[in-house]
Amino acid sequence: MSRDDPSGEPLIARDATYYRASDELRARVRSSVAAEARSHDRRDLWRWGGMAAGLVAVAAISWNAALWQVRGTGDERLANDVMTAHVRSLMVEGHLNDVTSSDQHTVKPWFAGKLDFAPRVVDLAPSGYTLTGGRLDYLDGRAVAALTYRHRLHVVNVFEWPAGSAPDAAPKTLALKGYAIVHWARGGLAYWAISDAAATDVAALAELLWNA
């Protein structure tokens, strides 16, 4: 047990000799502290680097997923182009028809020499779909025929172009941003019909053209 002097201070504290650390010892301590700090920095760097790499990977995956959603399938991309062409034809004054007529024998010859194929032009007025004319448009990387029909108060655009070697395909209906779209292939031609009319009305027009 330690003894205290009369002042109450422990003798070991009073009589202990104070030694100043040597320069060599202090250098070793500083070196050790610096090495530990560098070790922590490296661990922090790896940790933050790993987090950054993870964030980059997540961002890349999210970006690719977003691109995939935007691009979608071939039909989805084409449906967007068809919708854009339809809206443009209604918004730009004088763009709906290059030739205005309800006579298929006037509309069909108008396309001669303007396209590398002969579009089918059918008069469906007795069934409630009145031919109003046609124009040239551009879809799927090529010039196409656009025929316009009026059903009650609605305009229906029917786009036609060569289907290549694609076999006949029955009408298929889809909806996009409030528009009804029906597409099919028949006799070497691809058809896309679009309108803000009821989907059943656009599908009925497609059936009439399919069977014409």
Coordinates of N, CA, C and O in Angstrom, one line a residue, residues 11-153:
L11 N 3.2 9.6 -2.3 CA 4.7 9.7 -2.4 C 5.2 9.3 -3.8 O 6.1 9.8 -4.3
I12 N 4.4 8.3 -4.4 CA 4.9 7.8 -5.7 C 4.8 8.9 -6.8 O 5.6 9.0 -7.7
A13 N 3.8 9.8 -6.6 CA 3.6 10.9 -7.5 C 4.7 11.9 -7.3 O 5.3 12.5 -8.2
R14 N 5.0 12.2 -6.0 CA 6.0 13.2 -5.6 C 7.4 12.8 -6.0 O 8.2 13.6 -6.5
D15 N 7.7 11.5 -5.7 CA 9.1 11.1 -5.9 C 9.4 10.5 -7.3 O 10.5 10.2 -7.6
A16 N 8.3 10.4 -8.1 CA 8.5 9.8 -9.4 C 9.3 10.7 -10.3 O 9.2 11.9 -10.3
T17 N 10.3 10.2 -11.0 CA 11.2 10.9 -11.9 C 10.5 11.1 -13.2 O 9.9 10.2 -13.8
Y18 N 10.5 12.3 -13.8 CA 9.8 12.6 -15.1 C 10.9 12.5 -16.2 O 12.0 13.1 -16.1
Y19 N 10.6 11.6 -17.1 CA 11.5 11.4 -18.2 C 10.9 12.0 -19.5 O 9.7 11.6 -19.8
R20 N 11.6 12.8 -20.2 CA 11.1 13.3 -21.5 C 11.3 12.2 -22.6 O 12.3 11.6 -22.7
A21 N 10.2 12.0 -23.3 CA 10.3 11.0 -24.4 C 11.4 11.4 -25.4 O 11.5 12.5 -25.7
S22 N 12.1 10.4 -25.8 CA 13.2 10.7 -26.7 C 12.6 11.0 -28.1 O 11.5 10.7 -28.4
D23 N 13.5 11.7 -28.9 CA 13.0 12.0 -30.3 C 12.7 10.8 -31.1 O 11.7 10.8 -31.9
E24 N 13.4 9.7 -30.9 CA 13.2 8.5 -31.6 C 11.8 7.9 -31.2 O 11.0 7.5 -32.1
L25 N 11.5 7.9 -29.9 CA 10.2 7.4 -29.5 C 9.1 8.2 -30.0 O 8.1 7.7 -30.5
R26 N 9.2 9.5 -29.9 CA 8.2 10.4 -30.4 C 8.0 10.2 -31.9 O 6.9 10.2 -32.4
A27 N 9.1 10.0 -32.6 CA 9.0 9.7 -34.1 C 8.2 8.5 -34.4 O 7.4 8.4 -35.3
R28 N 8.5 7.4 -33.6 CA 7.8 6.1 -33.8 C 6.3 6.3 -33.5 O 5.5 5.7 -34.2
V29 N 6.0 7.0 -32.4 CA 4.6 7.2 -32.1 C 3.9 8.0 -33.2 O 2.8 7.6 -33.6
R30 N 4.5 9.1 -33.7 CA 3.9 9.8 -34.7 C 3.7 9.0 -36.0 O 2.7 9.0 -36.7
S31 N 4.7 8.1 -36.3 CA 4.7 7.2 -37.4 C 3.5 6.3 -37.3 O 2.8 6.0 -38.2
S32 N 3.4 5.7 -36.1 CA 2.3 4.8 -35.8 C 0.9 5.4 -35.9 O 0.0 4.9 -36.5
V33 N 0.8 6.6 -35.4 CA -0.5 7.4 -35.5 C -0.8 7.7 -37.0 O -1.9 7.5 -37.4
A34 N 0.2 8.1 -37.7 CA 0.0 8.4 -39.1 C -0.4 7.2 -39.9 O -1.3 7.2 -40.8
A35 N 0.3 6.0 -39.6 CA -0.1 4.8 -40.3 C -1.5 4.4 -40.0 O -2.2 3.9 -40.9
E36 N -1.9 4.6 -38.7 CA -3.3 4.2 -38.4 C -4.3 5.1 -39.1 O -5.3 4.7 -39.5
A37 N -3.9 6.4 -39.2 CA -4.8 7.3 -39.8 C -4.9 7.0 -41.3 O -6.0 7.0 -41.9
R38 N -3.7 6.6 -41.9 CA -3.8 6.2 -43.3 C -4.6 4.9 -43.5 O -5.4 4.8 -44.5
S39 N -4.6 4.0 -42.6 CA -5.4 2.8 -42.6 C -6.9 3.1 -42.6 O -7.6 2.6 -43.3
H40 N -7.2 4.1 -41.7 CA -8.6 4.5 -41.6 C -9.0 5.1 -42.9 O -10.2 4.9 -43.4
D41 N -8.1 6.0 -43.4 CA -8.5 6.7 -44.7 C -8.7 5.7 -45.8 O -9.6 5.9 -46.6
R42 N -7.8 4.6 -45.9 CA -8.0 3.6 -46.9 C -9.3 2.9 -46.8 O -10.0 2.6 -47.7
R43 N -9.6 2.6 -45.5 CA -10.9 1.9 -45.3 C -12.1 2.7 -45.6 O -13.0 2.3 -46.3
D44 N -12.0 4.0 -45.3 CA -13.0 5.0 -45.7 C -13.1 5.1 -47.2 O -14.2 5.1 -47.7
L45 N -11.9 5.2 -47.8 CA -11.9 5.3 -49.3 C -12.6 4.1 -49.9 O -13.4 4.2 -50.8
W46 N -12.2 2.9 -49.5 CA -12.8 1.7 -50.0 C -14.3 1.6 -49.8 O -15.1 1.3 -50.6
R47 N -14.7 2.1 -48.5 CA -16.1 2.0 -48.2 C -16.9 3.0 -49.1 O -17.9 2.7 -49.7
W48 N -16.4 4.3 -49.2 CA -17.0 5.2 -50.0 C -16.9 4.9 -51.5 O -17.9 5.1 -52.3
G49 N -15.8 4.3 -51.9 CA -15.6 3.9 -53.3 C -16.6 2.8 -53.6 O -17.2 2.8 -54.7
G50 N -16.7 1.9 -52.7 CA -17.7 0.8 -52.9 C -19.1 1.3 -53.0 O -19.9 0.9 -53.9
M51 N -19.5 2.3 -52.1 CA -20.8 2.9 -52.2 C -21.0 3.6 -53.5 O -22.1 3.5 -54.1
A52 N -19.9 4.3 -53.9 CA -20.1 5.1 -55.2 C -20.2 4.1 -56.4 O -21.1 4.3 -57.3
A53 N -19.4 3.0 -56.3 CA -19.6 2.0 -57.4 C -21.0 1.4 -57.4 O -21.5 1.2 -58.5
G54 N -21.5 1.2 -56.2 CA -22.8 0.6 -56.1 C -23.9 1.6 -56.7 O -24.8 1.2 -57.4
L55 N -23.7 2.9 -56.4 CA -24.6 3.9 -56.9 C -24.6 4.0 -58.4 O -25.6 4.1 -59.0
V56 N -23.3 3.9 -58.9 CA -23.2 4.0 -60.4 C -23.8 2.8 -61.0 O -24.5 2.9 -62.0
A57 N -23.6 1.6 -60.4 CA -24.3 0.4 -61.0 C -25.8 0.5 -60.9 O -26.4 0.1 -61.9
V58 N -26.3 1.0 -59.8 CA -27.8 1.1 -59.7 C -28.3 2.1 -60.7 O -29.3 1.9 -61.4
A59 N -27.5 3.2 -60.9 CA -27.9 4.2 -61.9 C -27.9 3.7 -63.3 O -28.8 3.9 -64.1
A60 N -26.9 2.9 -63.6 CA -26.8 2.3 -64.9 C -27.9 1.3 -65.2 O -28.6 1.3 -66.2
I61 N -28.2 0.5 -64.1 CA -29.4 -0.4 -64.3 C -30.7 0.3 -64.5 O -31.5 0.0 -65.3
S62 N -30.9 1.4 -63.7 CA -32.1 2.2 -63.7 C -32.2 2.8 -65.1 O -33.3 2.9 -65.7
W63 N -31.1 3.3 -65.6 CA -31.1 4.0 -66.9 C -31.4 3.0 -68.0 O -32.2 3.3 -68.9
N64 N -30.8 1.9 -67.9 CA -31.1 0.8 -69.0 C -32.6 0.4 -68.9 O -33.2 0.2 -69.9
A65 N -33.1 0.3 -67.7 CA -34.5 -0.1 -67.5 C -35.4 1.0 -68.1 O -36.4 0.7 -68.8
A66 N -35.0 2.2 -67.8 CA -35.8 3.3 -68.3 C -35.8 3.4 -69.9 O -36.8 3.6 -70.5
L67 N -34.6 3.1 -70.4 CA -34.5 3.1 -71.9 C -35.4 1.9 -72.4 O -36.0 2.1 -73.5
W68 N -35.3 0.8 -71.8 CA -36.1 -0.3 -72.2 C -37.6 0.0 -72.2 O -38.3 -0.3 -73.1
Q69 N -38.0 0.7 -71.1 CA -39.4 1.1 -71.0 C -39.8 2.0 -72.1 O -40.9 2.0 -72.7
V70 N -38.9 3.0 -72.4 CA -39.2 4.0 -73.4 C -39.2 3.4 -74.8 O -40.1 3.6 -75.6
R71 N -38.2 2.5 -75.1 CA -38.2 1.9 -76.4 C -39.3 0.9 -76.6 O -39.9 0.8 -77.6
G72 N -39.5 0.0 -75.5 CA -40.5 -1.0 -75.6 C -40.3 -1.9 -76.8 O -39.2 -2.1 -77.4
T73 N -41.4 -2.6 -77.2 CA -41.3 -3.5 -78.3 C -41.4 -2.7 -79.6 O -41.7 -1.5 -79.6
G74 N -41.2 -3.4 -80.7 CA -41.4 -2.7 -82.0 C -42.8 -2.2 -82.2 O -42.9 -1.1 -82.7
D75 N -43.8 -3.0 -81.8 CA -45.2 -2.5 -82.0 C -45.4 -1.3 -81.1 O -46.1 -0.3 -81.5
E76 N -44.9 -1.2 -79.9 CA -45.1 -0.1 -79.0 C -44.4 1.2 -79.6 O -45.0 2.3 -79.5
R77 N -43.2 1.0 -80.1 CA -42.6 2.2 -80.7 C -43.4 2.7 -81.9 O -43.6 3.9 -82.1
L78 N -43.8 1.8 -82.7 CA -44.6 2.2 -83.9 C -45.9 2.8 -83.5 O -46.4 3.8 -84.2
A79 N -46.5 2.3 -82.5 CA -47.8 2.8 -82.0 C -47.6 4.3 -81.6 O -48.5 5.1 -81.9
N80 N -46.5 4.6 -80.9 CA -46.2 6.0 -80.6 C -46.0 6.9 -81.8 O -46.5 8.0 -81.8
D81 N -45.3 6.3 -82.8 CA -45.2 7.1 -84.1 C -46.5 7.3 -84.8 O -46.8 8.4 -85.3
V82 N -47.4 6.3 -84.8 CA -48.7 6.4 -85.4 C -49.5 7.5 -84.6 O -50.2 8.3 -85.3
M83 N -49.5 7.5 -83.3 CA -50.2 8.4 -82.5 C -49.7 9.9 -82.8 O -50.5 10.8 -83.0
T84 N -48.4 10.0 -82.9 CA -47.8 11.3 -83.2 C -48.2 11.8 -84.6 O -48.6 13.0 -84.8
A85 N -48.2 10.9 -85.6 CA -48.7 11.3 -86.9 C -50.1 11.7 -87.0 O -50.5 12.7 -87.6
H86 N -50.9 11.0 -86.2 CA -52.4 11.3 -86.1 C -52.6 12.6 -85.5 O -53.4 13.5 -86.1
V87 N -52.0 12.9 -84.4 CA -52.2 14.2 -83.7 C -51.7 15.3 -84.6 O -52.3 16.4 -84.7
R88 N -50.5 15.1 -85.2 CA -50.0 16.2 -86.1 C -50.9 16.5 -87.2 O -51.1 17.6 -87.6
S89 N -51.6 15.4 -87.8 CA -52.5 15.7 -88.9 C -53.7 16.5 -88.5 O -54.3 17.2 -89.3
L90 N -54.1 16.5 -87.2 CA -55.2 17.2 -86.7 C -54.9 18.6 -86.2 O -55.7 19.5 -86.3
M91 N -53.6 18.8 -85.8 CA -53.2 20.1 -85.2 C -52.7 21.0 -86.3 O -52.8 22.2 -86.2
V92 N -52.0 20.5 -87.3 CA -51.5 21.4 -88.4 C -52.5 21.7 -89.4 O -53.0 20.7 -90.1
E93 N -52.8 22.9 -89.6 CA -53.9 23.3 -90.5 C -53.5 22.8 -92.0 O -52.4 23.1 -92.5
G94 N -54.5 22.2 -92.6 CA -54.3 21.8 -94.0 C -53.5 20.5 -94.1 O -53.2 20.1 -95.3
H95 N -53.1 19.9 -93.0 CA -52.2 18.7 -93.1 C -53.0 17.4 -93.1 O -52.5 16.4 -93.5
L96 N -54.3 17.4 -92.8 CA -55.1 16.2 -92.7 C -55.1 15.5 -94.1 O -54.9 14.3 -94.1
N97 N -55.4 16.3 -95.1 CA -55.5 15.7 -96.4 C -54.7 16.4 -97.5 O -54.8 17.7 -97.5
D98 N -54.0 15.7 -98.3 CA -53.4 16.3 -99.5 C -54.4 16.3 -100.7 O -54.3 17.1 -101.6
V99 N -55.2 15.3 -100.7 CA -56.3 15.2 -101.6 C -57.6 15.0 -100.8 O -57.7 14.1 -100.0
T100 N -58.6 15.8 -101.1 CA -59.8 15.8 -100.3 C -60.9 15.3 -101.2 O -61.3 16.0 -102.2
S101 N -61.5 14.1 -100.9 CA -62.5 13.6 -101.7 C -63.1 12.4 -101.0 O -62.4 11.7 -100.3
S102 N -64.4 12.1 -101.2 CA -65.0 10.9 -100.7 C -65.1 9.8 -101.8 O -65.7 8.8 -101.5
D103 N -64.5 10.1 -102.9 CA -64.6 9.2 -104.1 C -63.3 8.4 -104.1 O -62.2 9.0 -104.3
Q104 N -63.4 7.1 -103.9 CA -62.2 6.3 -103.9 C -61.4 6.3 -105.2 O -60.2 6.1 -105.3
H105 N -62.2 6.6 -106.3 CA -61.6 6.6 -107.6 C -60.9 7.9 -107.9 O -60.2 8.1 -108.9
T106 N -61.0 8.9 -107.0 CA -60.2 10.1 -107.0 C -59.0 10.0 -106.1 O -57.9 10.5 -106.5
V107 N -59.2 9.4 -104.9 CA -58.2 9.3 -103.9 C -57.1 8.4 -104.4 O -55.9 8.7 -104.3
K108 N -57.5 7.2 -104.8 CA -56.5 6.2 -105.2 C -55.5 6.6 -106.3 O -54.3 6.5 -106.1
P109 N -56.0 7.2 -107.4 CA -55.1 7.6 -108.4 C -54.1 8.7 -108.0 O -53.0 8.9 -108.5
W110 N -54.5 9.5 -107.0 CA -53.7 10.6 -106.5 C -52.3 10.1 -106.0 O -51.3 10.8 -106.2
F111 N -52.3 8.9 -105.5 CA -51.1 8.3 -104.9 C -50.1 7.8 -106.0 O -48.9 7.6 -105.7
A112 N -50.6 7.6 -107.2 CA -49.8 7.1 -108.3 C -48.6 7.9 -108.5 O -48.6 9.2 -108.7
G113 N -47.4 7.3 -108.5 CA -46.1 8.0 -108.8 C -45.6 8.7 -107.5 O -44.4 9.1 -107.5
K114 N -46.3 8.7 -106.5 CA -45.8 9.3 -105.2 C -45.3 8.2 -104.2 O -44.6 8.6 -103.3
L115 N -45.7 7.0 -104.4 CA -45.3 5.9 -103.6 C -44.8 4.7 -104.4 O -45.2 4.7 -105.6
D116 N -44.1 3.8 -103.8 CA -43.6 2.7 -104.6 C -44.5 1.5 -104.4 O -44.1 0.3 -104.6
F117 N -45.8 1.7 -104.0 CA -46.8 0.7 -103.9 C -48.1 1.3 -104.1 O -48.3 2.6 -104.1
A118 N -49.1 0.5 -104.4 CA -50.5 1.0 -104.6 C -51.3 0.8 -103.4 O -51.6 -0.4 -103.1
P119 N -51.7 1.8 -102.7 CA -52.6 1.6 -101.5 C -54.0 1.1 -101.8 O -54.5 1.5 -102.9
R120 N -54.6 0.4 -100.9 CA -56.0 0.0 -101.1 C -56.8 1.2 -100.5 O -56.7 1.6 -99.4
V121 N -57.8 1.6 -101.4 CA -58.7 2.7 -101.0 C -60.1 2.2 -101.1 O -60.5 1.8 -102.2
V122 N -60.8 2.1 -100.0 CA -62.1 1.5 -99.9 C -63.2 2.5 -99.4 O -62.9 3.2 -98.4
D123 N -64.3 2.5 -100.1 CA -65.4 3.4 -99.7 C -66.3 2.6 -98.7 O -66.9 1.6 -99.1
L124 N -66.4 3.1 -97.5 CA -67.1 2.4 -96.4 C -68.3 3.3 -95.9 O -68.8 3.0 -94.8
A125 N -68.7 4.3 -96.7 CA -69.8 5.2 -96.3 C -71.0 4.4 -95.9 O -71.7 4.8 -94.9
P126 N -71.4 3.4 -96.7 CA -72.7 2.7 -96.3 C -72.6 2.0 -94.9 O -73.6 1.8 -94.2
S127 N -71.4 1.8 -94.4 CA -71.2 1.2 -93.0 C -70.9 2.3 -92.0 O -70.7 2.0 -90.8
G128 N -71.0 3.6 -92.3 CA -70.9 4.6 -91.4 C -69.5 5.2 -91.3 O -69.2 6.0 -90.4
Y129 N -68.6 4.8 -92.2 CA -67.2 5.4 -92.2 C -67.0 6.0 -93.6 O -66.8 5.4 -94.6
T130 N -67.1 7.3 -93.6 CA -67.0 8.1 -94.8 C -65.6 8.4 -95.2 O -64.9 9.1 -94.4
L131 N -65.1 8.1 -96.4 CA -63.8 8.4 -96.9 C -63.8 9.9 -97.1 O -64.7 10.5 -97.7
T132 N -62.7 10.6 -96.5 CA -62.7 12.1 -96.7 C -61.4 12.5 -97.5 O -61.3 13.7 -97.8
G133 N -60.5 11.6 -97.7 CA -59.3 11.9 -98.5 C -58.1 11.1 -98.1 O -58.2 10.1 -97.5
G134 N -56.9 11.7 -98.5 CA -55.7 11.0 -98.2 C -54.5 11.9 -98.3 O -54.6 13.1 -98.7
R135 N -53.4 11.5 -97.8 CA -52.1 12.3 -97.8 C -50.9 11.3 -97.8 O -51.1 10.1 -97.5
L136 N -49.8 11.9 -98.0 CA -48.5 11.2 -97.8 C -48.1 11.5 -96.4 O -48.2 12.6 -95.8
D137 N -47.5 10.4 -95.7 CA -47.0 10.6 -94.4 C -45.7 9.8 -94.3 O -45.3 9.2 -95.3
Y138 N -45.1 9.8 -93.1 CA -43.8 9.1 -93.0 C -43.8 8.3 -91.7 O -43.9 8.8 -90.6
L139 N -43.7 6.9 -91.8 CA -43.7 6.1 -90.6 C -42.8 4.9 -90.9 O -42.6 4.5 -92.1
D140 N -42.3 4.3 -89.8 CA -41.5 3.1 -89.9 C -40.3 3.3 -90.9 O -39.9 2.3 -91.6
G141 N -39.8 4.5 -91.0 CA -38.6 4.7 -91.9 C -38.9 4.8 -93.3 O -38.0 4.7 -94.2
R142 N -40.2 5.1 -93.7 CA -40.5 5.1 -95.1 C -41.8 6.0 -95.3 O -42.5 6.3 -94.4
A143 N -42.0 6.4 -96.6 CA -43.2 7.1 -97.0 C -44.4 6.1 -97.0 O -44.3 5.0 -97.4
V144 N -45.5 6.6 -96.4 CA -46.7 5.7 -96.3 C -47.9 6.5 -96.8 O -47.9 7.7 -97.0
A145 N -49.0 5.7 -97.1 CA -50.3 6.3 -97.5 C -51.1 6.5 -96.2 O -51.2 5.6 -95.4
A146 N -51.7 7.6 -96.1 CA -52.6 7.9 -94.9 C -54.0 8.2 -95.5 O -54.2 9.2 -96.2
L147 N -54.9 7.3 -95.2 CA -56.3 7.6 -95.7 C -57.1 8.1 -94.5 O -56.9 7.6 -93.4
T148 N -58.0 9.0 -94.7 CA -58.8 9.5 -93.6 C -60.3 9.2 -93.8 O -60.8 9.3 -94.9
Y149 N -60.9 8.8 -92.7 CA -62.3 8.5 -92.7 C -62.9 9.3 -91.5 O -62.3 9.7 -90.6
R150 N -64.2 9.6 -91.7 CA -65.0 10.3 -90.6 C -66.1 9.3 -90.2 O -66.8 8.8 -91.0
H151 N -66.1 9.2 -88.8 CA -67.1 8.3 -88.2 C -67.8 9.2 -87.1 O -67.2 9.5 -86.1
R152 N -69.1 9.6 -87.5 CA -69.8 10.5 -86.6 C -68.9 11.8 -86.5 O -68.7 12.4 -87.5
L153 N -68.4 12.2 -85.3 CA -67.6 13.4 -85.2 C -66.1 13.1 -85.1 O -65.3 14.0 -84.8

